[in-house]
Short mmCIF file of C-alpha atoms in Angstrom, two decimals:
data_model
loop_
_atom_site.label_atom_id
_atom_site.label_comp_id
_atom_site.label_asym_id
_atom_site.label_seq_id
_atom_site.Cartn_x
_atom_site.Cartn_y
_atom_site.Cartn_z
CA MET F 6 -0.30 0.09 -0.02
CA ASP F 7 1.13 3.35 -1.33
CA ALA F 8 1.19 6.84 0.59
CA GLU F 9 -2.44 8.50 0.32
CA ASP F 10 -3.64 5.28 -1.07
CA PRO F 11 -7.77 4.93 0.28
CA LEU F 12 -7.06 2.98 3.83
CA TYR F 13 -10.51 2.33 5.55
CA VAL F 14 -13.57 3.47 5.53
CA LEU F 15 -15.14 4.95 8.26
CA GLU F 16 -18.87 4.84 9.01
CA THR F 17 -20.67 6.83 12.03
CA ASP F 18 -24.12 7.69 12.64
CA LYS F 19 -23.65 10.80 10.89
CA VAL F 20 -20.91 10.70 8.20
CA THR F 21 -19.04 8.44 6.44
CA MET F 22 -15.18 9.06 5.05
CA THR F 23 -12.52 7.13 3.56
CA ILE F 24 -9.37 7.56 5.39
CA ASN F 25 -5.96 7.14 3.16
CA ALA F 26 -3.08 5.68 4.37
CA GLN F 27 -0.29 8.83 5.42
CA GLN F 28 2.81 6.20 5.21
CA ALA F 29 3.79 3.20 2.60
CA GLY F 30 3.59 0.04 3.72
CA ARG F 31 1.92 -3.50 3.94
CA ILE F 32 -1.41 -3.39 6.01
CA LYS F 33 -2.49 -6.27 8.63
CA ILE F 34 -5.85 -7.00 9.55
CA VAL F 35 -6.13 -7.98 13.58
CA VAL F 36 -10.26 -8.37 13.84
CA PRO F 37 -12.90 -10.00 12.20
CA GLU F 38 -14.53 -8.56 9.37
CA GLU F 39 -18.11 -7.08 10.86
CA ASP F 40 -17.11 -7.74 14.79
CA VAL F 41 -17.96 -5.21 17.21
CA VAL F 42 -15.42 -2.52 18.29
CA LYS F 43 -14.64 0.24 20.54
CA ILE F 44 -13.41 3.42 19.79
CA GLY F 45 -10.04 3.33 20.20
CA GLN F 46 -9.14 0.00 20.08
CA VAL F 47 -6.55 -1.68 17.40
CA VAL F 48 -8.14 -3.08 14.04
CA ALA F 49 -5.70 -2.86 11.58
CA LYS F 50 -1.61 -2.95 11.65
CA LEU F 51 0.63 -0.87 8.71
CA ASP F 52 4.33 -2.18 8.80
CA THR F 53 6.09 1.08 7.60
CA ASP F 54 9.11 -0.74 7.39
CA ALA F 55 7.71 -3.71 4.87
CA LYS F 56 7.84 -2.34 1.01
CA PRO F 57 4.76 -2.85 -0.55
CA GLU F 58 4.17 -5.06 -3.30
CA PRO F 59 5.06 -3.92 -6.64
CA ALA F 60 1.56 -4.92 -9.24
CA ALA F 61 4.05 -7.13 -10.96
CA ALA F 62 5.12 -9.70 -8.47
CA LYS F 63 1.65 -9.91 -8.06
CA SER F 64 1.18 -11.17 -12.20
CA GLU F 65 4.67 -13.40 -12.05
CA PRO F 66 2.05 -16.79 -11.50
CA GLU F 67 0.84 -15.47 -15.08
CA PRO F 68 3.95 -16.04 -17.06
CA GLU F 69 4.01 -19.40 -15.89
CA LYS F 70 0.18 -20.50 -17.53
CA GLU F 71 1.20 -18.37 -20.88
CA GLU F 72 4.74 -21.48 -21.22
CA LYS F 73 2.66 -23.63 -20.38
CA ALA F 74 0.08 -22.94 -23.20
CA GLU F 75 2.09 -20.99 -25.79
CA PRO F 76 2.50 -24.83 -28.00
CA GLU F 77 -0.81 -24.70 -28.59
CA THR F 78 -2.41 -23.48 -31.44
CA ARG F 79 -5.82 -21.05 -30.96
CA GLU F 80 -7.86 -24.59 -32.18
CA GLN F 81 -6.65 -27.12 -29.80
CA ALA F 82 -7.16 -24.26 -26.61
CA LYS F 83 -10.36 -23.78 -27.48
CA THR F 84 -10.94 -27.67 -27.89
CA ALA F 85 -9.49 -28.17 -24.24
CA SER F 86 -11.35 -25.45 -22.73
CA GLY F 87 -14.50 -26.66 -24.43
CA SER F 88 -13.25 -29.62 -22.43
CA ARG F 89 -12.72 -29.29 -19.00
CA PRO F 90 -15.07 -28.25 -16.15
CA PRO F 91 -16.76 -25.26 -15.75
CA GLU F 92 -14.41 -24.31 -12.89
CA GLN F 93 -11.27 -24.83 -15.20
CA ALA F 94 -12.47 -23.46 -18.28
CA PRO F 95 -11.02 -19.58 -17.38
CA ALA F 96 -7.43 -21.67 -17.30
CA SER F 97 -7.60 -20.22 -21.08
CA VAL F 98 -8.36 -16.49 -20.41
CA PRO F 99 -4.66 -15.69 -19.67
CA GLN F 100 -4.25 -16.64 -23.19
CA SER F 101 -5.41 -13.29 -24.54
CA GLU F 102 -3.54 -11.48 -21.89
CA GLY F 103 0.77 -10.51 -21.26
CA PRO F 104 3.78 -10.72 -23.56
CA PRO F 105 3.07 -13.93 -25.73
CA PHE F 106 0.42 -12.10 -28.09
CA ASN F 107 2.43 -8.59 -28.15
CA ALA F 108 -0.66 -6.49 -26.01
CA PRO F 109 0.10 -3.04 -26.66
CA ALA F 110 1.14 -0.71 -23.08
CA GLY F 111 -2.14 0.74 -22.76
CA MET F 112 -4.11 -2.13 -22.71
CA ALA F 113 -1.48 -4.03 -20.50
CA GLN F 114 -1.66 -1.34 -18.02
CA ALA F 115 -5.54 -1.52 -18.08
CA LYS F 116 -5.01 -4.63 -17.58
CA GLU F 117 -2.84 -4.18 -14.35
CA LYS F 118 -5.15 -1.94 -13.13
CA ALA F 119 -8.42 -3.98 -13.60
CA ALA F 120 -6.01 -6.89 -11.41
CA ALA F 121 -5.27 -4.17 -8.56
CA ARG F 122 -9.12 -3.32 -7.84
CA THR F 123 -10.44 -6.79 -8.20
CA ASP F 124 -7.81 -8.07 -5.43
CA SER F 125 -9.35 -8.76 -2.88
CA ASP F 126 -6.50 -6.99 -0.27
CA GLU F 127 -6.99 -3.58 -2.46
CA LEU F 128 -10.16 -3.98 -1.65
CA SER F 129 -11.90 -1.48 0.83
CA PRO F 130 -13.49 -3.23 4.09
CA ALA F 131 -17.56 -1.53 2.78
CA VAL F 132 -16.67 -2.87 -0.71
CA ARG F 133 -15.31 -6.34 0.02
CA ARG F 134 -18.45 -7.45 2.67
CA MET F 135 -20.10 -6.13 -0.09
CA VAL F 136 -18.79 -8.03 -2.86
CA ALA F 137 -18.93 -11.11 -0.72
CA GLU F 138 -22.39 -10.93 0.67
CA PHE F 139 -24.05 -10.68 -2.67
CA HIS F 140 -21.46 -12.87 -4.73
CA LEU F 141 -20.15 -10.24 -6.76
CA ASP F 142 -17.22 -10.59 -9.50
CA PRO F 143 -15.64 -7.08 -8.81
CA GLY F 144 -13.90 -7.39 -12.43
CA ALA F 145 -17.46 -6.67 -14.33
CA ILE F 146 -17.71 -3.38 -12.01
CA PRO F 147 -17.03 -0.60 -13.50
CA ALA F 148 -14.38 1.65 -11.12
CA THR F 149 -14.34 5.46 -10.80
CA GLY F 150 -12.20 5.57 -7.81
CA LYS F 151 -8.81 6.52 -7.30
CA ASP F 152 -6.25 5.20 -9.73
CA GLY F 153 -9.25 2.81 -10.79
CA ARG F 154 -10.34 1.48 -7.56
CA LEU F 155 -13.76 0.36 -6.60
CA THR F 156 -16.09 2.36 -4.39
CA LYS F 157 -19.12 1.51 -2.63
CA GLU F 158 -21.04 3.84 -4.85
CA ASP F 159 -19.70 1.59 -7.77
CA VAL F 160 -20.80 -1.66 -6.43
CA VAL F 161 -24.66 -0.16 -5.78
CA ARG F 162 -24.79 1.37 -9.03
CA TYR F 163 -24.08 -1.72 -10.27
CA MET F 164 -26.41 -3.75 -8.53
CA ASP F 165 -29.08 -1.07 -9.28
CA ARG F 166 -28.35 -1.59 -13.09
CA ALA F 167 -28.29 -5.36 -12.72
CA GLU F 168 -32.33 -4.87 -10.80
CA LYS F 169 -33.39 -2.51 -13.40
CA ASP F 170 -32.08 -4.92 -16.80
CA ALA F 171 -33.53 -8.20 -14.18
CA ALA F 172 -36.99 -6.35 -13.80
CA THR F 173 -36.90 -5.41 -17.90
CA GLN F 174 -35.83 -9.19 -18.97
CA HIS F 175 -39.37 -10.33 -17.35
CA ALA F 176 -41.71 -7.48 -17.95
CA PRO F 177 -43.34 -9.11 -21.13
CA ARG F 178 -44.58 -11.98 -18.94
CA ALA F 179 -47.55 -14.61 -20.55
CA PRO F 180 -50.16 -14.86 -18.02
CA GLU F 181 -50.00 -17.31 -15.58
CA PRO F 182 -52.56 -20.40 -15.74
CA ALA F 183 -54.78 -20.99 -13.13
CA PRO F 184 -53.50 -21.95 -10.05
CA LYS F 185 -53.45 -26.18 -9.07
CA LYS F 186 -53.41 -27.96 -6.21
CA PRO F 187 -49.88 -29.98 -7.05
CA GLU F 188 -49.86 -31.10 -2.57
CA LYS F 189 -52.49 -33.06 -3.62
CA ALA F 190 -52.03 -34.24 -7.08
CA ALA F 191 -48.28 -35.35 -7.11
CA PRO F 192 -46.78 -37.15 -3.86
CA HIS F 193 -43.72 -35.15 -4.34
CA PRO F 194 -44.38 -31.64 -5.17
CA ALA F 195 -42.06 -29.85 -7.68
CA PRO F 196 -39.20 -27.48 -5.99
CA GLU F 197 -40.26 -23.77 -6.43
CA PRO F 198 -38.17 -22.28 -9.23
CA ARG F 199 -35.70 -20.08 -8.13
CA ARG F 200 -35.89 -16.64 -9.05
CA GLU F 201 -33.46 -14.49 -10.41
CA PRO F 202 -31.97 -11.60 -7.98
CA GLY F 203 -33.90 -8.46 -8.06
CA GLU F 204 -37.14 -9.84 -9.78
CA ARG F 205 -39.45 -9.75 -6.76
CA GLN F 206 -37.10 -8.28 -3.53
CA SER F 207 -33.32 -7.44 -2.63
CA ARG F 208 -31.93 -7.34 0.66
CA VAL F 209 -29.12 -4.85 1.42
CA ARG F 210 -27.53 -4.78 5.19
CA MET F 211 -28.49 -1.08 6.32
CA THR F 212 -25.33 1.16 6.96
CA PRO F 213 -23.83 2.31 10.17
CA PHE F 214 -24.71 5.92 9.47
CA ARG F 215 -28.95 4.35 8.92
CA GLN F 216 -29.11 2.56 11.87
CA ARG F 217 -27.99 5.39 14.13
CA ALA F 218 -30.23 7.82 11.98
CA ALA F 219 -33.25 5.59 12.72
CA GLU F 220 -32.20 5.40 16.36
CA ARG F 221 -32.30 8.93 16.40
CA LEU F 222 -35.12 9.84 14.78
CA VAL F 223 -36.88 7.73 16.75
CA LEU F 224 -35.59 8.46 20.05
CA SER F 225 -36.30 12.28 19.11
CA GLN F 226 -40.18 10.71 18.45
CA GLN F 227 -39.90 9.45 22.11
CA SER F 228 -38.26 11.75 24.12
CA THR F 229 -39.66 15.41 23.06
CA ALA F 230 -42.95 16.40 23.21
CA THR F 231 -43.23 17.12 19.61
CA LEU F 232 -46.35 19.73 18.31
CA THR F 233 -45.85 21.45 14.54
CA THR F 234 -47.79 24.43 13.58
CA PHE F 235 -48.42 25.71 10.12
CA ASN F 236 -48.49 29.15 8.03
CA GLU F 237 -47.85 29.95 4.46
CA VAL F 238 -45.55 32.91 2.60
CA ASP F 239 -46.14 34.77 -0.12
CA MET F 240 -42.82 34.87 -1.98
CA THR F 241 -43.41 37.55 -4.55
CA ARG F 242 -41.30 40.09 -3.28
CA VAL F 243 -38.14 37.31 -1.88
CA MET F 244 -38.63 36.24 -5.90
CA ALA F 245 -38.55 40.00 -7.55
CA LEU F 246 -35.63 40.50 -5.69
CA ARG F 247 -33.76 37.46 -6.37
CA GLU F 248 -34.97 37.90 -10.12
CA GLN F 249 -33.50 41.99 -10.69
CA TYR F 250 -30.17 41.32 -8.70
CA LYS F 251 -29.59 37.27 -9.70
CA GLY F 252 -27.05 38.39 -12.06
CA MET F 253 -25.23 40.65 -10.47
CA PHE F 254 -25.14 38.83 -6.82
CA GLN F 255 -23.62 35.53 -8.80
CA GLU F 256 -20.77 37.51 -10.55
CA LYS F 257 -19.91 39.39 -7.39
CA TYR F 258 -20.25 36.34 -5.03
CA GLY F 259 -19.79 33.62 -7.56
CA VAL F 260 -22.52 31.91 -6.36
CA LYS F 261 -26.35 32.36 -7.50
CA LEU F 262 -28.77 33.59 -4.61
CA GLY F 263 -31.11 31.26 -3.26
CA PHE F 264 -33.71 31.68 -1.17
CA MET F 265 -31.75 29.53 1.60
CA SER F 266 -30.20 32.78 2.58
CA PHE F 267 -33.38 34.63 2.91
CA PHE F 268 -34.50 32.43 5.27
CA LEU F 269 -31.61 31.99 7.65
CA LYS F 270 -31.53 35.75 7.48
CA ALA F 271 -35.35 35.25 8.61
CA ALA F 272 -34.40 32.53 11.72
CA VAL F 273 -31.81 34.35 13.19
CA ASP F 274 -34.27 37.21 13.40
CA ALA F 275 -36.87 35.10 14.77
CA LEU F 276 -34.72 33.30 17.04
CA LYS F 277 -33.33 36.95 18.59
CA THR F 278 -37.57 37.68 18.89
CA VAL F 279 -38.47 34.39 20.87
CA PRO F 280 -35.30 33.69 22.79
CA GLU F 281 -36.87 30.58 23.94
CA VAL F 282 -36.87 28.99 20.97
CA ASN F 283 -32.93 29.19 20.52
CA ALA F 284 -32.34 26.70 23.83
CA SER F 285 -32.46 23.10 24.90
CA ILE F 286 -33.46 21.28 28.06
CA GLN F 287 -30.57 19.82 30.23
CA GLY F 288 -31.62 17.39 32.74
CA ASP F 289 -33.71 19.99 34.89
CA GLU F 290 -32.16 23.09 33.46
CA ILE F 291 -32.63 25.12 30.44
CA VAL F 292 -29.58 26.08 28.61
CA VAL F 293 -30.48 29.40 26.44
CA ASN F 294 -28.05 30.06 23.81
CA HIS F 295 -26.34 33.25 22.65
CA PHE F 296 -25.39 32.54 19.05
CA PHE F 297 -26.65 31.44 16.16
CA ASP F 298 -25.36 28.46 14.44
CA ILE F 299 -28.07 26.77 12.09
CA GLY F 300 -27.89 23.49 10.62
CA VAL F 301 -29.11 23.45 7.20
CA ALA F 302 -30.06 19.52 5.77
CA VAL F 303 -29.21 18.25 3.18
CA GLY F 304 -30.16 15.11 1.01
CA THR F 305 -27.40 13.17 -0.64
CA GLU F 306 -27.47 9.21 -1.83
CA HIS F 307 -26.02 8.14 1.09
CA GLY F 308 -29.08 9.77 3.41
CA LEU F 309 -29.85 12.63 5.32
CA VAL F 310 -27.21 14.95 6.90
CA VAL F 311 -27.50 18.36 8.40
CA PRO F 312 -24.02 20.36 8.04
CA VAL F 313 -24.01 23.62 10.28
CA VAL F 314 -23.12 27.16 9.03
CA ARG F 315 -21.58 29.03 11.89
CA ASP F 316 -22.73 32.38 12.58
CA VAL F 317 -25.30 33.29 11.04
CA ASP F 318 -25.86 36.80 11.85
CA LYS F 319 -22.56 37.76 11.23
CA LEU F 320 -22.35 36.19 7.84
CA SER F 321 -23.73 38.46 4.46
CA PHE F 322 -25.92 36.93 2.07
CA GLY F 323 -22.93 35.77 -0.58
CA ASP F 324 -21.10 34.66 1.99
CA LEU F 325 -24.16 32.23 3.28
CA GLU F 326 -24.97 30.94 0.10
CA ALA F 327 -20.89 29.98 -0.33
CA ALA F 328 -20.64 28.37 2.81
CA VAL F 329 -23.93 26.34 2.74
CA HIS F 330 -23.27 25.95 -1.30
CA GLU F 331 -19.57 24.15 0.12
CA MET F 332 -21.65 22.61 2.70
CA ALA F 333 -23.58 20.72 0.83
CA ARG F 334 -20.61 19.75 -1.67
CA LYS F 335 -18.69 18.13 1.10
CA ALA F 336 -22.22 15.79 1.58
CA ASN F 337 -21.98 15.09 -1.10
CA GLU F 338 -18.15 14.01 -1.34
CA LYS F 339 -18.86 12.83 1.96
CA SER F 340 -16.05 14.69 3.22
CA LEU F 341 -18.06 16.34 6.38
CA THR F 342 -16.24 16.05 9.51
CA LEU F 343 -17.69 15.50 12.91
CA ALA F 344 -17.47 19.08 13.46
CA ASP F 345 -18.92 20.06 10.57
CA LEU F 346 -22.28 18.46 11.69
CA SER F 347 -22.17 19.36 16.00
CA GLY F 348 -23.43 22.05 17.65
CA GLY F 349 -26.27 23.69 15.82
CA VAL F 350 -28.90 25.53 17.57
CA PHE F 351 -32.06 25.42 15.24
CA THR F 352 -32.53 23.84 12.14
CA VAL F 353 -33.90 24.50 8.20
CA SER F 354 -34.95 21.82 6.07
CA ASN F 355 -35.78 22.46 2.27
CA GLY F 356 -38.73 19.83 1.19
CA GLY F 357 -39.58 21.91 -1.48
CA VAL F 358 -36.51 20.83 -3.66
CA TYR F 359 -38.23 17.93 -3.78
CA GLY F 360 -41.51 18.97 -4.58
CA ASN F 361 -43.19 18.96 -1.60
CA LEU F 362 -46.38 20.87 -0.46
CA LEU F 363 -46.50 20.17 2.96
CA SER F 364 -44.66 18.20 5.86
CA THR F 365 -44.24 17.89 9.88
CA PRO F 366 -40.52 18.11 9.93
CA ILE F 367 -38.63 16.07 12.81
CA LEU F 368 -36.36 17.61 15.44
CA ASN F 369 -33.14 17.33 15.84
CA PRO F 370 -32.28 17.25 19.40
CA PRO F 371 -31.25 18.48 21.12
CA GLN F 372 -32.76 21.25 19.50
CA SER F 373 -36.00 22.70 20.17
CA ALA F 374 -37.30 23.39 16.84
CA ILE F 375 -37.12 22.83 13.37
CA LEU F 376 -38.32 25.16 9.99
CA GLY F 377 -39.33 22.77 7.16
CA MET F 378 -39.55 24.96 3.61
CA HIS F 379 -42.23 23.43 1.04
CA ALA F 380 -42.74 24.39 -2.63
CA ILE F 381 -43.55 27.34 -4.28
CA LYS F 382 -46.97 26.97 -5.95
CA LYS F 383 -49.20 29.70 -7.16
CA ARG F 384 -52.21 30.25 -5.41
CA PRO F 385 -55.25 32.70 -5.37
CA VAL F 386 -54.72 34.58 -2.64
CA ALA F 387 -56.76 37.52 -1.02
CA VAL F 388 -54.99 40.68 -1.78
CA GLY F 389 -56.74 43.72 -0.13
CA ASP F 390 -60.79 43.53 -1.21
CA GLU F 391 -59.11 42.03 -4.26
CA LEU F 392 -58.32 38.39 -5.07
CA ALA F 393 -54.81 37.29 -7.04
CA LEU F 394 -52.63 34.67 -7.74
CA ARG F 395 -49.86 34.42 -5.63
CA PRO F 396 -46.83 32.08 -5.53
CA MET F 397 -47.20 30.59 -1.88
CA MET F 398 -45.19 28.79 0.46
CA TYR F 399 -46.60 26.41 3.11
CA VAL F 400 -44.06 26.70 5.72
CA ALA F 401 -43.95 24.35 9.16
CA MET F 402 -42.63 24.40 12.23
CA SER F 403 -42.09 21.34 14.70
CA TYR F 404 -41.35 22.32 18.78
CA ASP F 405 -40.72 20.98 21.90
CA HIS F 406 -43.66 21.75 23.75
CA ARG F 407 -41.67 21.08 26.84
CA ILE F 408 -39.56 24.17 26.41
CA VAL F 409 -41.60 26.09 23.87
CA ASP F 410 -45.16 27.19 24.29
CA GLY F 411 -47.75 27.72 21.46
CA ARG F 412 -47.70 31.57 22.15
CA GLU F 413 -43.68 31.52 21.54
CA ALA F 414 -43.87 28.92 18.48
CA VAL F 415 -47.14 31.17 16.89
CA THR F 416 -44.88 34.20 17.22
CA PHE F 417 -41.96 32.69 16.06
CA LEU F 418 -43.85 31.47 12.68
CA LYS F 419 -45.23 34.53 11.86
CA ARG F 420 -42.21 36.50 12.20
CA ILE F 421 -40.36 34.63 9.62
CA VAL F 422 -43.89 34.68 7.28
CA GLU F 423 -43.13 38.62 8.00
CA CYS F 424 -39.53 38.94 7.45
CA ILE F 425 -40.23 37.02 4.28
CA GLU F 426 -42.84 38.93 2.59
CA SER F 427 -40.96 42.24 3.21
CA PRO F 428 -37.28 41.09 2.89
CA GLU F 429 -36.11 44.85 3.22
CA ARG F 430 -36.47 44.91 7.08
CA LEU F 431 -33.87 42.29 6.63
CA MET F 432 -31.22 44.25 5.36
CA LEU F 433 -32.22 47.05 7.52
CA GLU F 434 -32.71 44.93 10.52
CA ILE F 435 -36.21 46.31 11.58
#
């Protein structure tokens, strides 16, 4: 193993990170796969004195096979492979590899990379576990990792594609005949036909990330007195302001002007107006926070994460949009750290990006409240004494009723609506 090669994949209840080797050497696993380990326990040792085995050394036995197969003609090789048992048939495959056929250099390098990434020693623990569990051939899976290495996402994509292909293959079925009763007619019932993987069901082991997230969601429901209040906000002014200045904004800050920065600024204003929401329960005490580190829920392929934007009250709109964009990038690239995910006092979740019209967001303990944004839809509303078509958004606030009363919750959400419908007051801080 060389320096900076992937050493192991660390999966916690919040993040999944690939840790690279700091030094070159040979790794030795000392804990069996899937064993439960304690924090600080040694699971592997890296011998930095041992030089990593070169890729060419791993393929040394292959030329010996080539030397034996060299006198054979192509027709003899075909005949021999046809007469061997299935498990011996692959012995003829190396004839297409290596020096005997003077393969181009590019092809040889590709073969070496394929051999490197299909070697079980080169696979990460997560990939090796999935390959063994589902009896997959690593060489048949397209790899997109560094230096042609196979990643867990590559395996998941391969399995999804195989499932879709199987579903397509079995889609046009003829109507099945009426069921009979073979149990009574035949003394030995025929065995049930073996179904293709993914045809009707598939099983995938829950990742530690998903298991822990499930535990926390259930704990949130069981340990808090959660209540949700709703309101609606007219997005006309914000959308007009965004449309007017989006070009200048992107030119100056290098990011697009979205709606999240407006809602984050509105949340700070509302938290200052109703400080009871910016608090949490610890034992028999209420701890009131006087800072504004707000979490922004981000949906990724491996689950929902809530990175925290620090000191939102001190950031400009440009800084906020840049911070949210950076957190989303790190979440999708699995490069978030535990520090990025801890210490939030309030959370904003935007289900509207998926077209969600209304929901009741779940609290993120120990926080006492969460704001849910939703899709913008044009609806007829009363404007003065007239009926007008306006872009409207439902907003929801879930809160812990043990610490926040209904009056404070309604006041908080109403303040959010006022700030969004009159965005100028966010700039003037009034």
